[in-house]
mmCIF file of C-alpha atoms and ligand atoms in Angstrom:
data_model
loop_
_atom_site.group_PDB
_atom_site.id
_atom_site.type_symbol
_atom_site.label_atom_id
_atom_site.label_comp_id
_atom_site.label_asym_id
_atom_site.label_seq_id
_atom_site.Cartn_x
_atom_site.Cartn_y
_atom_site.Cartn_z
ATOM 1 C CA MET A 13 5.274 80.201 29.861
ATOM 2 C CA ILE A 14 6.305 77.694 27.183
ATOM 3 C CA PRO A 15 9.498 75.929 28.318
ATOM 4 C CA SER A 16 12.359 76.222 25.923
ATOM 5 C CA GLU A 17 13.627 73.043 24.597
ATOM 6 C CA LYS A 18 17.239 72.632 25.346
ATOM 7 C CA TYR A 19 18.888 69.259 25.022
ATOM 8 C CA THR A 20 22.239 67.880 25.871
ATOM 9 C CA LEU A 21 23.836 65.760 23.246
ATOM 10 C CA ASN A 22 22.912 62.644 25.234
ATOM 11 C CA GLU A 23 19.333 63.652 25.485
ATOM 12 C CA LEU A 24 19.142 64.474 21.849
ATOM 13 C CA GLU A 25 20.609 61.069 20.844
ATOM 14 C CA LYS A 26 18.192 59.304 23.223
ATOM 15 C CA LYS A 27 15.204 61.219 21.949
ATOM 16 C CA LEU A 28 16.037 60.303 18.419
ATOM 17 C CA GLU A 29 17.060 56.671 19.279
ATOM 18 C CA ILE A 30 20.530 56.867 17.766
ATOM 19 C CA LYS A 31 22.533 53.801 18.354
ATOM 20 C CA THR A 32 26.265 54.589 18.752
ATOM 21 C CA PRO A 33 28.984 53.435 18.794
ATOM 22 C CA SER A 34 28.580 51.715 15.482
ATOM 23 C CA ILE A 35 30.295 48.411 15.103
ATOM 24 C CA GLU A 36 33.537 47.675 13.046
ATOM 25 C CA GLN A 37 33.004 44.480 11.123
ATOM 26 C CA ARG A 38 35.876 42.490 9.791
ATOM 27 C CA ILE A 39 35.192 41.361 6.201
ATOM 28 C CA ALA A 40 36.745 38.716 4.025
ATOM 29 C CA PRO A 41 35.282 39.462 0.500
ATOM 30 C CA ASN A 42 36.036 37.123 -2.398
ATOM 31 C CA TRP A 43 38.217 39.734 -4.123
ATOM 32 C CA LEU A 44 41.703 38.950 -5.529
ATOM 33 C CA ARG A 45 44.387 39.704 -2.962
ATOM 34 C CA ALA A 46 41.776 40.404 -0.187
ATOM 35 C CA GLN A 47 43.767 38.030 2.049
ATOM 36 C CA ASP A 48 46.740 40.326 1.791
ATOM 37 C CA TYR A 49 44.984 42.907 3.921
ATOM 38 C CA GLN A 50 42.903 43.240 7.042
ATOM 39 C CA LEU A 51 39.720 44.711 5.979
ATOM 40 C CA PHE A 52 37.058 46.279 8.234
ATOM 41 C CA VAL A 53 33.834 48.224 7.588
ATOM 42 C CA LYS A 54 32.601 50.819 10.128
ATOM 43 C CA ARG A 55 28.812 50.216 9.991
ATOM 44 C CA ASP A 56 27.453 53.699 10.432
ATOM 45 C CA ASP A 57 24.544 52.590 8.312
ATOM 46 C CA LEU A 58 23.306 50.854 11.425
ATOM 47 C CA ILE A 59 23.128 53.844 13.814
ATOM 48 C CA HIS A 60 19.516 54.816 12.860
ATOM 49 C CA PRO A 61 17.156 53.541 10.195
ATOM 50 C CA ILE A 62 16.466 56.972 8.715
ATOM 51 C CA ILE A 63 19.071 59.424 10.102
ATOM 52 C CA SER A 64 21.731 56.878 8.980
ATOM 53 C CA GLY A 65 25.389 57.155 8.690
ATOM 54 C CA ASN A 66 27.464 60.356 8.282
ATOM 55 C CA LYS A 67 24.335 62.537 8.178
ATOM 56 C CA TRP A 68 23.761 62.088 11.835
ATOM 57 C CA ARG A 69 27.476 62.638 12.626
ATOM 58 C CA LYS A 70 27.328 65.838 10.591
ATOM 59 C CA LEU A 71 23.975 67.172 11.772
ATOM 60 C CA LYS A 72 24.152 66.515 15.544
ATOM 61 C CA TYR A 73 25.988 69.708 16.615
ATOM 62 C CA GLN A 74 24.117 71.829 14.042
ATOM 63 C CA LEU A 75 20.841 70.569 15.553
ATOM 64 C CA LEU A 76 21.966 71.264 19.008
ATOM 65 C CA SER A 77 22.727 74.846 17.972
ATOM 66 C CA VAL A 78 19.364 75.239 16.382
ATOM 67 C CA LEU A 79 17.654 73.897 19.526
ATOM 68 C CA SER A 80 19.558 76.185 21.746
ATOM 69 C CA ARG A 81 17.992 79.127 19.921
ATOM 70 C CA LYS A 82 14.547 77.690 20.369
ATOM 71 C CA THR A 83 12.809 79.709 22.941
ATOM 72 C CA ALA A 84 9.233 80.710 23.654
ATOM 73 C CA HIS A 85 9.761 83.739 21.513
ATOM 74 C CA ALA A 86 11.875 82.812 18.572
ATOM 75 C CA ASP A 87 10.392 80.746 15.840
ATOM 76 C CA CYS A 88 12.740 77.941 14.979
ATOM 77 C CA HIS A 89 13.232 77.392 11.347
ATOM 78 C CA VAL A 90 15.825 75.442 9.278
ATOM 79 C CA ILE A 91 16.537 75.919 5.615
ATOM 80 C CA SER A 92 18.617 73.504 3.600
ATOM 81 C CA PHE A 93 19.511 72.374 0.184
ATOM 82 C CA GLY A 94 19.681 69.029 -1.774
ATOM 83 C CA GLY A 95 18.762 66.908 -4.809
ATOM 84 C CA GLY A 96 15.544 65.001 -5.210
ATOM 85 C CA TYR A 97 17.059 61.837 -3.555
ATOM 86 C CA SER A 98 19.215 63.685 -0.995
ATOM 87 C CA ASN A 99 19.989 61.514 2.134
ATOM 88 C CA HIS A 100 20.919 64.854 3.921
ATOM 89 C CA ILE A 101 17.452 66.305 3.309
ATOM 90 C CA HIS A 102 15.794 63.083 4.273
ATOM 91 C CA ALA A 103 17.690 62.764 7.573
ATOM 92 C CA LEU A 104 17.318 66.490 8.503
ATOM 93 C CA ALA A 105 13.523 66.433 7.654
ATOM 94 C CA TYR A 106 13.073 63.480 10.083
ATOM 95 C CA CYS A 107 15.090 65.090 12.808
ATOM 96 C CA CYS A 108 13.164 68.338 12.460
ATOM 97 C CA HIS A 109 9.817 66.461 12.550
ATOM 98 C CA GLN A 110 10.879 64.726 15.755
ATOM 99 C CA LEU A 111 12.233 67.840 17.371
ATOM 100 C CA ASN A 112 9.355 70.176 16.283
ATOM 101 C CA ILE A 113 11.543 72.336 14.126
ATOM 102 C CA ARG A 114 10.052 73.962 11.023
ATOM 103 C CA MET A 115 12.032 73.168 7.951
ATOM 104 C CA THR A 116 12.199 74.341 4.314
ATOM 105 C CA ALA A 117 14.095 72.247 1.706
ATOM 106 C CA ASN A 118 15.323 73.900 -1.447
ATOM 107 C CA ILE A 119 15.310 71.086 -3.927
ATOM 108 C CA ARG A 120 17.386 71.201 -7.142
ATOM 109 C CA GLY A 121 15.063 70.754 -10.164
ATOM 110 C CA ASP A 122 11.270 70.422 -10.441
ATOM 111 C CA TYR A 123 9.888 67.198 -9.235
ATOM 112 C CA SER A 124 6.375 68.517 -8.522
ATOM 113 C CA GLN A 125 4.751 66.227 -11.017
ATOM 114 C CA ASN A 126 6.820 63.243 -10.094
ATOM 115 C CA LEU A 127 7.843 63.154 -6.444
ATOM 116 C CA THR A 128 10.691 60.819 -5.602
ATOM 117 C CA PRO A 129 10.144 58.463 -2.602
ATOM 118 C CA MET A 130 12.454 60.713 -0.562
ATOM 119 C CA LEU A 131 10.248 63.814 -1.335
ATOM 120 C CA VAL A 132 7.081 61.978 -0.530
ATOM 121 C CA ASP A 133 8.723 60.995 2.853
ATOM 122 C CA ILE A 134 9.708 64.624 3.717
ATOM 123 C CA GLU A 135 6.360 66.020 2.586
ATOM 124 C CA GLN A 136 4.694 63.698 5.125
ATOM 125 C CA LEU A 137 7.123 64.767 7.723
ATOM 126 C CA GLY A 138 5.822 68.298 7.331
ATOM 127 C CA CYS A 139 8.839 69.774 5.496
ATOM 128 C CA GLU A 140 8.097 72.643 3.116
ATOM 129 C CA ILE A 141 9.616 71.898 -0.312
ATOM 130 C CA LYS A 142 10.657 74.558 -2.732
ATOM 131 C CA PHE A 143 11.716 73.421 -6.149
ATOM 132 C CA VAL A 144 14.471 75.653 -7.546
ATOM 133 C CA THR A 145 16.070 75.840 -10.945
ATOM 134 C CA LYS A 146 19.476 74.560 -11.485
ATOM 135 C CA SER A 147 20.931 78.034 -11.804
ATOM 136 C CA HIS A 148 19.257 79.199 -8.605
ATOM 137 C CA TYR A 149 20.527 76.111 -6.880
ATOM 138 C CA LYS A 150 24.108 76.930 -7.985
ATOM 139 C CA ARG A 151 24.076 79.987 -5.801
ATOM 140 C CA ARG A 152 23.518 77.905 -2.559
ATOM 141 C CA ASN A 153 26.906 78.776 -1.036
ATOM 142 C CA ASP A 154 27.288 82.354 -2.468
ATOM 143 C CA ASP A 155 27.590 85.039 0.261
ATOM 144 C CA ASP A 156 25.166 87.448 -1.427
ATOM 145 C CA TYR A 157 22.539 84.809 -1.957
ATOM 146 C CA LEU A 158 22.845 83.641 1.706
ATOM 147 C CA ASN A 159 22.644 87.212 3.013
ATOM 148 C CA GLU A 160 19.430 87.692 1.010
ATOM 149 C CA LEU A 161 18.087 84.494 2.366
ATOM 150 C CA LYS A 162 18.869 85.557 5.969
ATOM 151 C CA LEU A 163 17.179 88.902 5.459
ATOM 152 C CA THR A 164 14.009 87.309 4.173
ATOM 153 C CA HIS A 165 14.026 84.547 6.906
ATOM 154 C CA PRO A 166 15.661 86.304 9.975
ATOM 155 C CA SER A 167 14.812 83.480 12.344
ATOM 156 C CA ALA A 168 16.042 80.747 10.058
ATOM 157 C CA VAL A 169 19.286 78.731 10.440
ATOM 158 C CA ILE A 170 20.719 77.872 7.126
ATOM 159 C CA ILE A 171 22.406 74.365 6.864
ATOM 160 C CA PRO A 172 24.471 73.894 3.730
ATOM 161 C CA GLU A 173 24.017 71.054 1.324
ATOM 162 C CA GLY A 174 25.023 67.694 2.736
ATOM 163 C CA GLY A 175 25.166 69.211 6.169
ATOM 164 C CA SER A 176 28.815 70.094 5.442
ATOM 165 C CA HIS A 177 29.414 72.983 7.745
ATOM 166 C CA GLU A 178 32.197 73.637 10.238
ATOM 167 C CA LEU A 179 29.916 72.270 12.980
ATOM 168 C CA ALA A 180 29.888 68.932 11.164
ATOM 169 C CA LEU A 181 33.455 68.270 12.056
ATOM 170 C CA PRO A 182 33.044 67.606 15.801
ATOM 171 C CA GLY A 183 30.436 64.953 15.032
ATOM 172 C CA ILE A 184 32.914 63.183 12.852
ATOM 173 C CA SER A 185 35.487 63.447 15.617
ATOM 174 C CA GLU A 186 33.240 61.220 17.663
ATOM 175 C CA LEU A 187 33.150 58.579 14.926
ATOM 176 C CA VAL A 188 37.001 58.593 15.034
ATOM 177 C CA LYS A 189 37.000 58.191 18.790
ATOM 178 C CA GLU A 190 34.962 55.010 18.408
ATOM 179 C CA PHE A 191 37.639 53.243 16.374
ATOM 180 C CA ASN A 192 38.781 49.930 17.968
ATOM 181 C CA HIS A 193 42.077 49.741 16.143
ATOM 182 C CA GLN A 194 44.790 51.970 14.807
ATOM 183 C CA TYR A 195 44.283 51.772 11.033
ATOM 184 C CA ASP A 196 46.927 52.244 8.361
ATOM 185 C CA ILE A 197 44.344 53.238 5.743
ATOM 186 C CA ILE A 198 40.882 54.846 6.145
ATOM 187 C CA ILE A 199 38.759 55.221 3.083
ATOM 188 C CA CYS A 200 35.362 56.977 2.670
ATOM 189 C CA PRO A 201 33.268 58.478 -0.046
ATOM 190 C CA VAL A 202 33.623 62.233 -0.789
ATOM 191 C CA ALA A 203 30.700 64.430 -2.093
ATOM 192 C CA SER A 204 30.255 67.689 -0.132
ATOM 193 C CA ALA A 205 33.476 66.685 1.671
ATOM 194 C CA GLY A 206 32.371 67.298 5.279
ATOM 195 C CA THR A 207 33.058 63.735 6.316
ATOM 196 C CA PHE A 208 36.415 63.620 4.712
ATOM 197 C CA ALA A 209 37.395 66.946 6.279
ATOM 198 C CA GLY A 210 36.411 65.709 9.651
ATOM 199 C CA LEU A 211 38.474 62.554 9.249
ATOM 200 C CA ILE A 212 41.516 64.620 8.243
ATOM 201 C CA LYS A 213 41.105 66.812 11.228
ATOM 202 C CA ASN A 214 40.615 63.950 13.751
ATOM 203 C CA CYS A 215 42.564 60.919 12.639
ATOM 204 C CA THR A 216 46.205 60.640 13.660
ATOM 205 C CA ARG A 217 48.857 61.316 11.037
ATOM 206 C CA ALA A 218 49.747 57.666 11.192
ATOM 207 C CA SER A 219 46.724 56.809 9.150
ATOM 208 C CA ALA A 220 46.581 57.488 5.369
ATOM 209 C CA LEU A 221 43.245 58.916 4.473
ATOM 210 C CA HIS A 222 41.747 57.991 0.927
ATOM 211 C CA GLY A 223 38.655 59.801 -0.204
ATOM 212 C CA ILE A 224 36.805 58.437 -3.140
ATOM 213 C CA ALA A 225 35.254 61.203 -5.317
ATOM 214 C CA MET A 226 31.562 60.312 -5.937
ATOM 215 C CA LEU A 227 31.374 62.901 -8.687
ATOM 216 C CA LYS A 228 33.488 64.532 -11.371
ATOM 217 C CA GLY A 229 35.207 67.043 -9.143
ATOM 218 C CA ARG A 230 38.918 67.122 -9.560
ATOM 219 C CA ASP A 231 40.343 70.206 -7.706
ATOM 220 C CA TYR A 232 36.766 71.209 -6.715
ATOM 221 C CA LEU A 233 36.601 68.524 -4.001
ATOM 222 C CA GLU A 234 40.021 69.326 -2.771
ATOM 223 C CA SER A 235 39.162 72.849 -2.370
ATOM 224 C CA GLU A 236 35.904 72.052 -0.685
ATOM 225 C CA THR A 237 37.850 69.971 1.800
ATOM 226 C CA MET A 238 40.195 72.782 2.461
ATOM 227 C CA ARG A 239 37.396 75.334 2.770
ATOM 228 C CA LEU A 240 35.999 73.336 5.614
ATOM 229 C CA LEU A 241 39.412 72.757 7.040
ATOM 230 C CA PRO A 242 42.026 75.270 6.086
ATOM 231 C CA LYS A 243 44.739 73.428 7.929
ATOM 232 C CA ALA A 244 44.090 70.284 5.718
ATOM 233 C CA GLU A 245 46.576 71.831 3.321
ATOM 234 C CA LEU A 246 49.383 71.186 5.872
ATOM 235 C CA ALA A 247 48.578 67.522 6.278
ATOM 236 C CA SER A 248 50.080 65.249 3.692
ATOM 237 C CA ASN A 249 48.314 62.060 4.774
ATOM 238 C CA TRP A 250 45.183 62.508 2.557
ATOM 239 C CA GLN A 251 44.241 62.223 -1.019
ATOM 240 C CA ILE A 252 41.113 62.056 -3.163
ATOM 241 C CA HIS A 253 40.862 59.499 -5.885
ATOM 242 C CA HIS A 254 39.080 60.771 -9.019
ATOM 243 C CA ASN A 255 38.898 57.664 -11.191
ATOM 244 C CA PHE A 256 36.072 55.854 -9.590
ATOM 245 C CA HIS A 257 33.062 58.037 -10.106
ATOM 246 C CA CYS A 258 31.643 55.847 -12.830
ATOM 247 C CA GLY A 259 30.676 58.697 -15.013
ATOM 248 C CA GLY A 260 29.537 61.248 -12.400
ATOM 249 C CA TYR A 261 27.206 61.733 -9.397
ATOM 250 C CA ALA A 262 24.647 58.907 -9.087
ATOM 251 C CA ARG A 263 25.776 57.482 -12.410
ATOM 252 C CA LYS A 264 26.349 53.747 -12.395
ATOM 253 C CA THR A 265 27.831 51.175 -14.707
ATOM 254 C CA LEU A 266 26.674 47.608 -15.088
ATOM 255 C CA ASP A 267 29.888 46.505 -13.340
ATOM 256 C CA LEU A 268 29.152 48.685 -10.390
ATOM 257 C CA VAL A 269 25.669 47.332 -10.065
ATOM 258 C CA LYS A 270 26.916 43.763 -10.374
ATOM 259 C CA PHE A 271 29.607 44.495 -7.696
ATOM 260 C CA CYS A 272 26.973 45.810 -5.216
ATOM 261 C CA GLN A 273 24.853 42.649 -5.620
ATOM 262 C CA GLU A 274 27.898 40.361 -5.172
ATOM 263 C CA PHE A 275 29.214 42.294 -2.200
ATOM 264 C CA GLU A 276 25.840 42.141 -0.437
ATOM 265 C CA SER A 277 25.465 38.369 -0.968
ATOM 266 C CA ASP A 278 29.044 37.771 -0.038
ATOM 267 C CA THR A 279 29.171 39.761 3.202
ATOM 268 C CA ASN A 280 25.505 40.418 4.117
ATOM 269 C CA ILE A 281 26.256 44.140 4.358
ATOM 270 C CA PRO A 282 23.667 46.218 2.426
ATOM 271 C CA ILE A 283 25.129 48.920 0.180
ATOM 272 C CA GLU A 284 23.848 51.276 -2.544
ATOM 273 C CA PRO A 285 25.493 52.447 -5.758
ATOM 274 C CA VAL A 286 25.615 56.172 -5.087
ATOM 275 C CA TYR A 287 28.050 56.173 -2.167
ATOM 276 C CA SER A 288 28.795 53.046 -0.230
ATOM 277 C CA GLY A 289 28.826 50.769 -3.147
ATOM 278 C CA LYS A 290 30.951 53.121 -5.299
ATOM 279 C CA MET A 291 33.445 53.503 -2.490
ATOM 280 C CA LEU A 292 33.752 49.730 -1.785
ATOM 281 C CA TYR A 293 34.021 49.135 -5.558
ATOM 282 C CA ALA A 294 36.966 51.479 -5.595
ATOM 283 C CA LEU A 295 38.428 49.654 -2.548
ATOM 284 C CA LYS A 296 38.113 46.337 -4.362
ATOM 285 C CA GLN A 297 40.053 47.744 -7.368
ATOM 286 C CA LEU A 298 42.732 49.273 -5.110
ATOM 287 C CA VAL A 299 43.165 45.948 -3.204
ATOM 288 C CA GLU A 300 43.226 43.878 -6.464
ATOM 289 C CA THR A 301 45.938 46.125 -7.901
ATOM 290 C CA GLN A 302 47.867 46.037 -4.553
ATOM 291 C CA TYR A 303 47.839 49.749 -4.442
ATOM 292 C CA PHE A 304 48.223 49.616 -0.577
ATOM 293 C CA PRO A 305 51.196 48.051 1.220
ATOM 294 C CA VAL A 306 50.594 44.321 1.898
ATOM 295 C CA GLY A 307 49.402 43.632 5.442
ATOM 296 C CA ALA A 308 47.785 47.017 5.886
ATOM 297 C CA LYS A 309 44.873 47.377 8.241
ATOM 298 C CA ILE A 310 42.103 49.098 6.190
ATOM 299 C CA LEU A 311 38.915 50.649 7.538
ATOM 300 C CA ALA A 312 36.063 51.561 5.058
ATOM 301 C CA ILE A 313 33.468 53.903 6.520
ATOM 302 C CA HIS A 314 29.927 52.761 5.534
ATOM 303 C CA THR A 315 28.208 56.152 5.462
ATOM 304 C CA GLY A 316 24.679 54.786 5.297
ATOM 305 C CA GLY A 317 22.273 56.240 2.869
ATOM 306 C CA LEU A 318 20.305 53.110 2.077
ATOM 307 C CA GLN A 319 16.977 55.121 1.648
ATOM 308 C CA GLY A 320 18.446 56.290 -1.688
ATOM 309 C CA LYS A 321 18.148 52.856 -2.937
ATOM 310 C CA ARG A 322 14.478 53.070 -3.549
ATOM 311 C CA GLN A 323 13.410 53.808 -7.136
ATOM 312 C CA SER A 324 10.895 56.434 -8.137
HETATM 313 C C1 LIG B 8 26.109 62.491 1.906
HETATM 314 C C2 LIG B 8 26.648 61.166 1.806
HETATM 315 C C3 LIG B 8 28.073 60.948 1.548
HETATM 316 C C4 LIG B 8 28.947 62.146 1.286
HETATM 317 O O1 LIG B 8 29.525 62.662 2.401
HETATM 318 P P1 LIG B 8 30.117 64.138 2.316
HETATM 319 O O2 LIG B 8 30.342 64.524 3.679
HETATM 320 O O3 LIG B 8 29.000 64.969 1.736
HETATM 321 O O4 LIG B 8 31.264 64.060 1.397
HETATM 322 C C5 LIG B 8 28.561 59.761 1.578
HETATM 323 N N1 LIG B 8 27.745 58.641 1.746
HETATM 324 C C6 LIG B 8 26.378 58.798 2.071
HETATM 325 C C7 LIG B 8 25.577 57.607 2.226
HETATM 326 C C8 LIG B 8 25.814 60.027 1.979
HETATM 327 O O5 LIG B 8 24.501 60.190 2.225
#
């Protein structure tokens, strides 16, 4: 008989060599008015070289649930969604490879003639890649589409884009439990909103939560947050800032690129322009305009994603 592979959370983290808790690093960047605040960065980028940052936090309970279904009889298969540079797909493909889980990635757009470094990696990790059109990809969260997918792949577990599923929230609660201080302000990037929803659910009401929209998504990002966390509507300690996306998802301006270079040489913390850099660039502007009360203790969540820095 083939033994079923059931893991406890500890065994899973040990097997994948996850290094938590992540450190909270005090920073003193050379920004105007930076001395008016106590600034910290939670270095979730350091928890794993590949499954970095919020993707591990969001995936861990989903992977445990997939593994709990893995028996001698049931074929274990994960289907997920992402763009050609997706940190989520990259992290998930690595986990599936290490854990012997079959994976299919539905990738938005056709990169078959020009694979990105991320796609080259996941192909090597044994992930099956399906390029889908933008209109097909749009249906990724539609009930009728997901029901069809379940019917054609009855043994598969479908993990939504970005890993932002209800089961992502308990992983974010562990990040919150690691905090070494009571923070007045907590700031993080928002894309599929799972991380932000998890923070809203788990931080005390004494902290103000500021999400920075990584894409043009006024109202949409608020509703995604509330879809994951219906009770978020009741809390008044959170808001999403929509004026720092620099033109849209993965768009960058020269100022943003320059900021990222300066921040890295100033603090020795590596960042990239799609998420962590954009979020910290927003923080710099909020600090310089004294948006927050003077003296506030501010924590920025470094959500990782440094693989996305590689060019195709
Ligand atoms: C996916 C990702 C985010 C966005 O997090 P969501 O939970 O999707 O909002 C932020 N930072 C990095 C590095 C990411 O890879």
